[in-house]
Structures are given as C-alpha cells and as structure tokens.
Coordinates of C-alpha atoms and ligand atoms in Angstrom, one line a residue:
M1 CA -54.1 -97.7 -233.1
T2 CA -51.4 -96.2 -234.2
W3 CA -47.1 -97.2 -233.8
Q4 CA -47.8 -94.2 -230.9
D5 CA -50.2 -95.3 -229.0
D6 CA -48.1 -98.8 -229.0
A7 CA -45.1 -97.6 -228.0
G8 CA -46.3 -95.6 -225.1
R9 CA -48.6 -98.5 -223.9
D10 CA -45.4 -101.3 -224.6
L11 CA -42.2 -99.2 -224.0
V12 CA -40.7 -98.6 -221.2
R13 CA -40.8 -95.1 -220.4
S14 CA -37.3 -93.4 -219.6
F15 CA -36.7 -92.6 -222.9
G16 CA -39.7 -90.6 -223.5
D17 CA -42.2 -90.4 -227.6
R18 CA -40.0 -91.7 -229.9
M19 CA -39.2 -89.5 -232.7
A20 CA -40.5 -91.6 -235.3
M21 CA -40.6 -94.9 -236.5
F22 CA -38.3 -96.2 -239.2
V23 CA -38.6 -99.5 -241.2
R24 CA -35.4 -99.8 -244.0
G25 CA -31.8 -98.0 -244.3
E26 CA -29.7 -97.6 -246.7
G27 CA -27.0 -95.9 -246.5
S28 CA -27.0 -92.7 -245.2
Y29 CA -30.8 -92.4 -246.0
L30 CA -33.7 -93.3 -243.3
W31 CA -37.2 -94.4 -244.0
D32 CA -40.3 -94.1 -242.4
A33 CA -43.7 -96.1 -243.2
E34 CA -45.3 -93.7 -245.0
G35 CA -42.4 -93.6 -247.5
T36 CA -41.2 -90.4 -246.0
R37 CA -36.9 -90.2 -246.9
Y38 CA -35.0 -88.7 -244.1
L39 CA -30.9 -87.8 -244.7
D40 CA -29.8 -89.7 -240.8
F41 CA -27.0 -87.5 -239.3
L42 CA -27.5 -89.6 -236.7
A43 CA -26.6 -92.7 -237.7
G44 CA -27.7 -94.6 -233.9
I45 CA -25.9 -92.7 -232.0
A46 CA -22.3 -92.7 -233.7
V47 CA -23.2 -96.9 -233.9
N48 CA -24.0 -97.0 -238.2
S49 CA -19.8 -96.0 -239.2
L50 CA -20.9 -97.8 -242.4
G51 CA -24.4 -96.9 -242.5
H52 CA -27.8 -98.5 -243.5
A53 CA -27.4 -101.6 -245.0
H54 CA -23.8 -101.8 -246.2
P55 CA -23.2 -105.3 -247.9
A56 CA -20.2 -106.0 -245.8
F57 CA -22.4 -105.7 -242.2
V58 CA -24.7 -108.0 -244.5
E59 CA -22.7 -110.5 -245.6
A60 CA -20.1 -111.0 -242.7
I61 CA -23.7 -111.5 -240.6
S62 CA -25.8 -113.7 -242.5
R63 CA -22.2 -115.7 -243.3
Q64 CA -21.3 -115.8 -240.0
A65 CA -24.9 -116.6 -238.8
A66 CA -25.1 -119.8 -241.1
T67 CA -21.9 -121.6 -240.2
L68 CA -21.2 -120.8 -235.9
A69 CA -22.8 -118.3 -233.7
H70 CA -22.7 -118.4 -230.4
V71 CA -20.0 -121.1 -228.6
S72 CA -20.0 -119.9 -224.6
N73 CA -16.3 -118.6 -223.1
Y74 CA -15.3 -122.2 -222.8
F75 CA -14.7 -122.5 -226.4
A76 CA -12.3 -119.6 -228.8
T77 CA -13.7 -119.3 -233.0
P78 CA -11.9 -117.7 -235.3
P79 CA -13.4 -114.1 -235.4
Q80 CA -12.8 -113.7 -232.2
L81 CA -9.3 -114.0 -232.2
E82 CA -8.7 -112.4 -235.8
L83 CA -11.2 -109.3 -234.4
A84 CA -8.4 -109.0 -231.0
S85 CA -5.8 -109.2 -233.2
R86 CA -7.2 -106.6 -234.8
L87 CA -8.2 -104.3 -231.8
K88 CA -4.9 -105.2 -230.5
R89 CA -2.8 -103.5 -234.5
L90 CA -5.4 -100.4 -234.3
A91 CA -5.0 -99.6 -230.8
G92 CA -1.5 -99.9 -230.8
T93 CA -1.0 -101.9 -227.6
G94 CA 1.7 -104.3 -228.6
D95 CA 2.2 -108.0 -227.9
R96 CA 0.7 -107.4 -224.5
G97 CA -2.6 -106.4 -225.0
R98 CA -5.2 -108.4 -224.4
I99 CA -9.2 -107.8 -225.4
Y100 CA -12.7 -108.2 -223.4
F101 CA -15.4 -109.0 -225.2
G102 CA -18.5 -107.5 -223.6
N103 CA -21.8 -106.0 -225.4
S104 CA -22.3 -102.9 -225.0
G105 CA -20.6 -99.6 -223.8
A106 CA -22.0 -99.7 -220.6
E107 CA -20.2 -103.6 -220.7
A108 CA -17.0 -102.4 -221.4
N109 CA -16.2 -99.6 -218.3
E110 CA -17.7 -102.2 -216.2
A111 CA -14.6 -104.3 -217.2
A112 CA -12.5 -100.7 -216.9
F113 CA -13.7 -99.8 -213.2
K114 CA -13.3 -103.5 -212.1
L115 CA -9.7 -103.5 -213.7
A116 CA -8.9 -99.8 -212.0
R117 CA -10.4 -101.4 -208.6
L118 CA -8.1 -104.9 -209.4
H119 CA -5.1 -102.4 -209.6
G120 CA -5.7 -100.1 -206.6
G121 CA -7.0 -102.7 -204.2
A122 CA -7.0 -102.1 -200.5
D123 CA -4.0 -98.7 -200.6
R124 CA -5.7 -97.2 -203.7
P125 CA -9.8 -96.6 -203.2
R126 CA -9.6 -93.2 -205.6
I127 CA -10.9 -92.8 -208.8
L128 CA -11.0 -89.9 -210.3
A129 CA -13.9 -89.5 -212.9
L130 CA -14.2 -86.0 -215.8
R131 CA -17.5 -84.0 -214.3
D132 CA -19.6 -83.6 -217.3
A133 CA -18.2 -86.8 -218.9
F134 CA -21.0 -89.9 -219.5
H135 CA -19.6 -93.2 -219.1
G136 CA -22.9 -95.2 -218.4
R137 CA -26.0 -96.1 -217.3
T138 CA -25.6 -99.7 -215.6
M139 CA -24.6 -98.7 -211.6
G140 CA -21.2 -99.3 -211.6
T141 CA -21.0 -96.7 -214.5
L142 CA -23.3 -93.9 -213.5
A143 CA -20.8 -94.1 -210.5
L144 CA -18.5 -93.1 -213.1
T145 CA -20.4 -90.6 -214.5
G146 CA -20.4 -86.7 -213.3
K147 CA -24.1 -85.8 -214.2
P148 CA -25.3 -85.8 -210.3
W149 CA -29.3 -85.5 -212.2
M150 CA -28.5 -88.6 -213.9
Q151 CA -27.2 -90.0 -210.4
E152 CA -29.5 -88.5 -207.7
P153 CA -32.7 -91.3 -208.0
F154 CA -30.8 -94.5 -207.8
L155 CA -28.1 -93.1 -204.7
P156 CA -26.2 -94.0 -203.0
M157 CA -23.4 -95.2 -205.8
T158 CA -21.1 -97.2 -205.3
P159 CA -18.1 -95.3 -203.6
G160 CA -14.5 -94.1 -204.2
V161 CA -15.0 -92.5 -207.2
E162 CA -14.7 -88.1 -207.2
F163 CA -15.7 -86.0 -210.0
I164 CA -12.6 -83.2 -211.2
D165 CA -12.8 -80.6 -213.6
S166 CA -11.5 -81.1 -217.1
T167 CA -8.3 -79.2 -216.9
V168 CA -4.9 -79.6 -216.4
E169 CA -4.7 -77.4 -212.9
A170 CA -7.4 -80.2 -211.9
L171 CA -5.7 -83.5 -212.6
E172 CA -2.6 -81.7 -210.6
A173 CA -4.6 -81.4 -207.7
A174 CA -6.2 -84.6 -207.3
L175 CA -3.9 -87.0 -208.6
D176 CA -2.1 -88.8 -206.0
D177 CA -1.2 -92.2 -204.9
R178 CA -4.2 -93.4 -203.4
V179 CA -6.0 -92.9 -207.2
A180 CA -6.7 -96.5 -208.2
A181 CA -7.5 -95.0 -212.1
L182 CA -8.8 -91.7 -213.8
F183 CA -11.7 -92.3 -216.8
V184 CA -11.2 -89.5 -219.6
E185 CA -13.5 -88.9 -221.6
P186 CA -11.9 -87.3 -224.9
V187 CA -14.9 -86.0 -226.3
K188 CA -17.6 -85.4 -224.1
G189 CA -20.8 -86.4 -226.7
E190 CA -23.5 -86.7 -224.7
A191 CA -22.2 -83.5 -222.7
G192 CA -23.0 -81.9 -225.8
V193 CA -19.4 -82.3 -227.7
I194 CA -16.9 -80.4 -225.7
D195 CA -13.7 -80.5 -226.7
L196 CA -10.9 -81.4 -223.5
P197 CA -8.3 -78.6 -223.6
D198 CA -4.9 -78.4 -225.2
G199 CA -2.8 -80.5 -223.7
F200 CA -4.8 -82.6 -221.3
L201 CA -3.8 -86.3 -222.4
Q202 CA -0.8 -85.9 -222.4
A203 CA -0.9 -84.0 -218.7
A204 CA -3.4 -87.0 -217.8
R205 CA -0.8 -89.2 -219.5
A206 CA 2.4 -88.2 -217.8
L207 CA -0.2 -87.4 -214.1
T208 CA -1.4 -91.0 -213.7
G209 CA 2.3 -92.5 -214.9
Q210 CA 3.9 -90.4 -211.6
H211 CA 1.6 -91.3 -209.0
G212 CA 1.1 -95.4 -210.5
A213 CA -3.0 -94.4 -211.1
L214 CA -4.3 -96.6 -214.7
L215 CA -5.1 -94.1 -217.8
I216 CA -8.4 -95.1 -218.4
V217 CA -10.2 -93.7 -221.6
D218 CA -13.7 -94.0 -222.7
E219 CA -13.5 -93.8 -225.9
I220 CA -16.8 -95.4 -226.9
Q221 CA -18.4 -92.5 -229.2
T222 CA -15.6 -91.3 -230.1
G223 CA -13.2 -94.8 -231.6
A224 CA -13.8 -96.6 -234.3
G225 CA -12.5 -93.5 -236.7
R226 CA -14.7 -91.1 -235.6
T227 CA -11.8 -88.4 -235.3
G228 CA -9.6 -89.5 -237.4
E229 CA -7.8 -91.6 -236.1
W230 CA -9.4 -95.1 -235.5
F231 CA -8.5 -93.7 -231.2
A232 CA -9.4 -89.9 -229.7
F233 CA -6.8 -90.6 -227.8
Q234 CA -4.2 -91.1 -231.1
H235 CA -4.0 -87.0 -232.3
A236 CA -2.4 -87.2 -228.2
G237 CA 0.2 -89.5 -229.1
I238 CA 0.2 -90.7 -225.6
T239 CA -0.2 -94.4 -224.8
P240 CA -3.0 -94.8 -221.8
D241 CA -3.4 -98.7 -219.6
A242 CA -6.7 -99.3 -221.1
I243 CA -9.8 -98.6 -223.6
T244 CA -13.6 -99.2 -224.4
V245 CA -15.2 -99.4 -226.7
A246 CA -18.8 -100.1 -228.4
K247 CA -20.9 -98.0 -230.4
G248 CA -19.4 -97.7 -234.1
I249 CA -16.7 -101.3 -233.9
G250 CA -20.4 -103.4 -234.7
G251 CA -21.6 -101.2 -237.1
G252 CA -25.3 -101.8 -235.9
F253 CA -25.1 -104.7 -233.6
P254 CA -24.2 -104.8 -229.7
I255 CA -20.1 -105.4 -229.1
G256 CA -18.0 -103.2 -227.2
A257 CA -14.7 -104.2 -225.3
L258 CA -12.0 -103.5 -222.6
I259 CA -8.8 -102.8 -224.6
T260 CA -5.4 -103.5 -222.4
Y261 CA -1.8 -102.2 -222.8
G262 CA 1.0 -103.5 -221.0
D263 CA 1.1 -104.2 -217.0
A264 CA -2.9 -103.2 -217.1
S265 CA -3.4 -106.4 -219.1
D266 CA -2.0 -109.4 -216.1
L267 CA -4.9 -107.9 -213.5
F268 CA -7.7 -109.9 -215.0
Y269 CA -6.9 -113.2 -213.8
P270 CA -9.0 -116.6 -213.9
G271 CA -12.7 -116.1 -212.4
T272 CA -12.5 -112.1 -212.2
H273 CA -14.7 -111.5 -215.3
G274 CA -16.9 -113.2 -217.1
S275 CA -19.9 -112.5 -220.3
T276 CA -22.3 -115.7 -221.2
F277 CA -22.3 -113.7 -224.8
G278 CA -19.9 -111.5 -224.7
G279 CA -17.5 -112.0 -227.9
N280 CA -19.9 -114.9 -229.6
A281 CA -18.4 -115.5 -232.7
L282 CA -21.7 -113.6 -234.4
G283 CA -21.3 -110.4 -233.3
T284 CA -16.9 -110.1 -233.8
A285 CA -17.6 -111.3 -236.9
V286 CA -20.4 -108.3 -237.7
A287 CA -17.1 -106.0 -235.9
G288 CA -14.1 -107.5 -237.7
A289 CA -16.0 -106.7 -240.9
V290 CA -17.3 -103.7 -239.6
L291 CA -13.2 -102.0 -239.2
G292 CA -11.9 -104.3 -242.4
E293 CA -14.7 -102.2 -244.4
I294 CA -13.7 -98.1 -242.5
E295 CA -9.7 -100.1 -242.9
D296 CA -9.7 -101.0 -247.0
A297 CA -12.7 -97.9 -247.8
G298 CA -10.0 -95.5 -246.0
L299 CA -12.9 -93.6 -244.0
V300 CA -10.9 -92.7 -241.2
A301 CA -8.9 -90.1 -243.5
N302 CA -12.6 -90.4 -245.1
A303 CA -13.8 -89.2 -241.3
A304 CA -10.8 -86.6 -241.3
E305 CA -11.4 -84.6 -244.7
R306 CA -15.6 -84.8 -244.2
G307 CA -15.4 -83.6 -241.3
I308 CA -13.5 -79.9 -242.1
Q309 CA -15.0 -80.0 -245.2
L310 CA -18.3 -79.6 -242.8
R311 CA -17.4 -77.6 -240.5
D312 CA -16.7 -75.3 -243.2
A313 CA -19.7 -75.9 -245.1
I314 CA -21.8 -75.2 -241.4
L315 CA -19.9 -72.3 -240.4
A316 CA -20.3 -70.4 -243.8
I317 CA -24.1 -70.9 -243.5
D318 CA -25.2 -67.4 -242.9
S319 CA -27.8 -67.6 -239.6
P320 CA -28.0 -65.6 -236.6
V321 CA -28.7 -68.9 -234.7
I322 CA -25.1 -70.8 -235.3
G323 CA -22.7 -69.5 -232.3
G324 CA -19.6 -72.4 -233.7
C325 CA -18.2 -76.0 -234.4
R326 CA -17.2 -78.1 -232.1
G327 CA -15.2 -81.6 -232.6
R328 CA -13.4 -83.6 -234.2
G329 CA -13.7 -85.2 -237.7
L330 CA -17.4 -86.7 -237.4
L331 CA -17.9 -86.5 -234.6
M332 CA -19.7 -82.8 -234.0
G333 CA -21.1 -80.1 -231.9
V334 CA -23.3 -76.8 -233.8
A335 CA -22.8 -74.2 -231.4
L336 CA -26.2 -72.0 -230.8
R337 CA -26.1 -69.2 -229.8
H338 CA -29.6 -69.9 -228.4
P339 CA -31.2 -72.8 -226.2
V340 CA -33.1 -73.9 -229.4
A341 CA -31.8 -77.6 -230.3
K342 CA -35.0 -79.0 -229.1
A343 CA -36.8 -76.9 -231.8
V344 CA -33.9 -77.2 -234.2
V345 CA -34.3 -81.4 -233.9
A346 CA -37.7 -80.6 -234.6
A347 CA -37.5 -78.7 -237.6
A348 CA -34.7 -80.5 -239.1
Q349 CA -37.6 -83.9 -239.3
T350 CA -40.0 -82.5 -240.8
H351 CA -37.4 -81.1 -243.3
G352 CA -35.9 -84.9 -243.5
L353 CA -32.9 -84.7 -241.6
I354 CA -32.2 -86.6 -238.5
V355 CA -30.0 -85.1 -236.4
N356 CA -29.7 -84.8 -231.8
A357 CA -29.9 -82.4 -229.9
P358 CA -27.4 -83.3 -226.5
N359 CA -28.6 -79.7 -224.8
D360 CA -30.5 -77.0 -226.0
E361 CA -27.7 -75.2 -226.9
T362 CA -25.7 -78.8 -229.0
I363 CA -27.2 -80.1 -232.4
R364 CA -24.8 -83.4 -232.2
L365 CA -24.0 -84.8 -236.1
V366 CA -22.3 -87.9 -235.8
P367 CA -23.6 -89.3 -239.6
A368 CA -21.4 -93.0 -241.0
L369 CA -18.3 -92.5 -242.2
T370 CA -19.6 -92.9 -245.7
I371 CA -20.4 -89.7 -246.6
G372 CA -19.2 -87.7 -249.3
D373 CA -19.9 -84.1 -251.1
V374 CA -23.4 -85.7 -252.1
E375 CA -25.2 -86.2 -248.1
I376 CA -22.7 -82.7 -246.8
D377 CA -24.8 -80.8 -249.6
E378 CA -28.2 -82.4 -248.9
F379 CA -26.9 -82.0 -245.2
I380 CA -26.0 -78.5 -245.6
Q381 CA -29.1 -77.3 -248.0
L382 CA -31.8 -79.4 -245.2
F383 CA -29.9 -77.7 -242.0
T384 CA -29.8 -74.1 -243.8
A385 CA -34.3 -74.6 -244.1
A386 CA -34.2 -76.1 -240.6
L387 CA -32.4 -73.2 -239.1
R388 CA -34.1 -70.5 -241.2
T389 CA -37.9 -72.4 -239.7
V390 CA -36.9 -71.9 -236.4
E391 CA -35.0 -68.3 -237.0
D392 CA -38.2 -67.4 -238.5
A393 CA -40.2 -68.4 -235.2
L394 CA -37.7 -66.7 -233.1
V395 CA -38.8 -63.4 -234.9
L396 CA -42.0 -63.6 -234.0
D397 CA -41.2 -63.9 -230.2
G398 CA -39.0 -60.9 -231.2
A399 CA -39.1 -59.4 -227.9
A400 CA -37.7 -62.7 -226.1
H401 CA -34.3 -62.5 -228.9
P402 CA -34.0 -58.9 -230.1
E403 CA -30.6 -60.0 -231.1
V404 CA -32.3 -62.3 -233.9
S405 CA -34.7 -60.0 -235.3
K406 CA -32.4 -57.6 -237.3
Ligands
PLP1 C1 -22.6 -93.8 -225.4 C2 -21.4 -94.8 -224.5 C3 -21.6 -94.8 -223.0 C4 -22.2 -96.1 -222.9 O1 -22.3 -97.0 -224.3 P1 -23.6 -98.0 -223.7 O2 -23.4 -98.7 -225.2 O3 -25.1 -97.1 -224.2 O4 -24.2 -99.1 -222.9 C5 -20.2 -94.9 -222.5 N1 -19.3 -93.8 -222.7 C6 -19.3 -93.2 -223.9 C7 -18.1 -91.7 -223.7 C8 -20.9 -93.1 -224.5 O5 -20.7 -92.6 -226.0

C-alpha cells in the first residue's frame, strides 16, 4: 500500500488527490519520505510566516504545552491577554478595541457575520460582500463568499447577503441605510491575487461611515505582515470597524480572531458568541511568539522589500508565458498568458519547488516572510526551469498556442 492509496481511501474527497507527502520542514524547505528537498513558496497557504520549525515557534509551543494548554473561556490566561493587547496595538484599535479568538479564518468571519447582524438588527437586513472574494467554507462564511459554484450544492444560503463588483461605482450604487456591513477582502487571494482598484478602501470607508454600516476587512490572508504592512488596510490609511485574521498569525498553529474598533466593540454582549478552544493558552502563546518574532526580526519590512525584489526578478525572466505580477509584498500572483497554471505547478514540483495555482492563469506565491536572497535566487532558477518545461510542451502543441512557438 502506498501513501496515495491510504489517502485515497481514508481522507475526505473534497480536496482531490494530495500532490505529495511531506515528512519534515525547516525554514523555507520541505522534505518528502524519499528525502527529496523542495523549496516551499506556498508556506501552507500563507500560514507559515516564519517558515517551518522556526525556533521561536518550537520554543513557544513546547514551553506553553508544558505549562498550561487550555482552561476554557471561563478563565483568563497570561498569553491570551498578551496576544489581545499585541493585536490591538498592531491593528491600531486604540483603547476601545476588543478581540474575539477562534481557531480558524472561517470562525473569525463567522464572528464578524454575527457582529454585522447585531449591528444591523431588523432595520438593516442587507450585508454586502464582493463578487469573487473568499471568506470561508462554513455555512455562514460560504454565504459571504461570492462564488456561485461554491454555494450551489449547499443552497439555501443564510439570507441577506448581496454581492457587488469591486468598483467605487458599485459601492455608491449599493450602499444605503439598510446595509448592516460591507465585507472586503483587500487583495482577493483565492480568486487569483486580485488587487482592489486604487481608492476603493477609502471610498468603502467613507460610504459605510455615511450610511452607518460597518466596514469589515478580511485580513485572513493579507494580515500578519504579508503585504508589507501589518494589515493590508493600513496601506490605505483608513480605520475599519472590524478586521478578521487567521492564517499567518499562528505560523502553523490554528488560530483566528475578530478584532473590533470603537463602537463595534460594544456589540457582543454576554451570551452572544463563544468557542471552547478559541483563545486557549497554547494557541495564544504560539501566536504571540510568532508575531513577536515578526516584529523583532523586522519581517514586515522584509515582506515589502523581498516582494519588490521577487517581482522584479520574475518580470526579468525571459518567458512568453509570464504576463505580469499582481498583489503586494509577499502575496503575489504571477499572471500567465495561457491557461497552464496547473501544468506550471506540476512542473515546479518535479523541479523541487512548491507553488500553487488559484486559477488556470495564475501562480500564487506566498512564501515565508523570512525569505532572503538565497531563497529568491533559488526560486527564480527553479521557476524558470518549470516554465521552460511548460513552454516546451506548448511549442510541441504549437498549433493550439501559435504565439508561444516563436
Ligand atoms: C483562508 C481564508 C479564509 C478561511 O480561512 P480558514 O482558516 O480556511 O477557515 C477566509 N478568508 C480569506 C481571505 C482567506 O484567505
């Protein structure tokens, strides 16, 4: 029996075939059972902010597991209070900020959805979200996710959510005094690393403010420094009413949070929400150590600088397949001129490089925030090799893609 047989028989079918089985990681590298090394530019989908097995992560998890892991939300613990205070500072909430801890991105967005309902009450039944944005796979967050094919097998959805285009005109047309909240994904990661138009977040802030609706920014993929600011909304110089975080803040430990600002912090009252595991001492100690290391090692600035360096190096590759780069910092989408992203991912893996294709014409790069010259140089070498493999296949198939067979 191979591991593929075991996975095919025992694991839920919703993920499709696993592409490899990894047994160990260190920094930006992964190893499979045969001892083959891979450069990891996916980092568990923007999760492993410090790479694999970082000493700060290992030390925090070991120390806290040996001290106190979990006591329930009937009680407080020092790591939980420290992380809450750190998140308030990094997110710029001021004194009135509050944190709800969950265990995933979806749970953070579920809390945000309930926050929107508490704010809206009977007078504001409308919730706006962006077409093509991704907010999660639970029934509530799926209702917020503007992708009909994802919702279709699970209809009916929780009512009240309306999807709009990511344009200032669409915002102006949709907002009125019956809107409880607008959900925004500041760079649409799962859709293919799609940037919002310039001025969109500022307009969203102005219009939601004008109509008394909450502006809720989903920073689950963009947060924890990935875009070159702690949170992507900070590039726009606005203050939202709430943000949600997960993925990168735990560095591989499952944790998520809803962070509220100002009046939105008063909406939840006793009994309105909860979680058994959320915010336990173990998870919050690890997230505190991960964010502390991002801060101490200057990794937010590193994400900004390495993002530019990586983009320039990719745009300098002489390949007829590359069409450009989207995204910000170390959340990058390489646009392809042909629908060959899956072939590029497969070719990359045979060359020892892990990347991901959120759609047929985009390669998503979300490496650890710790990457430097060595990782970028190696990435360019391996990525170029993978592109060559795919270009050769396209040339062989020249009739279908004449512009590549120059
Ligand atoms: C990954 C993601 C989620 C869902 O997070 P899970 O931890 O998978 O539930 C929600 N929103 C965005 C923007 C994401 O990237």
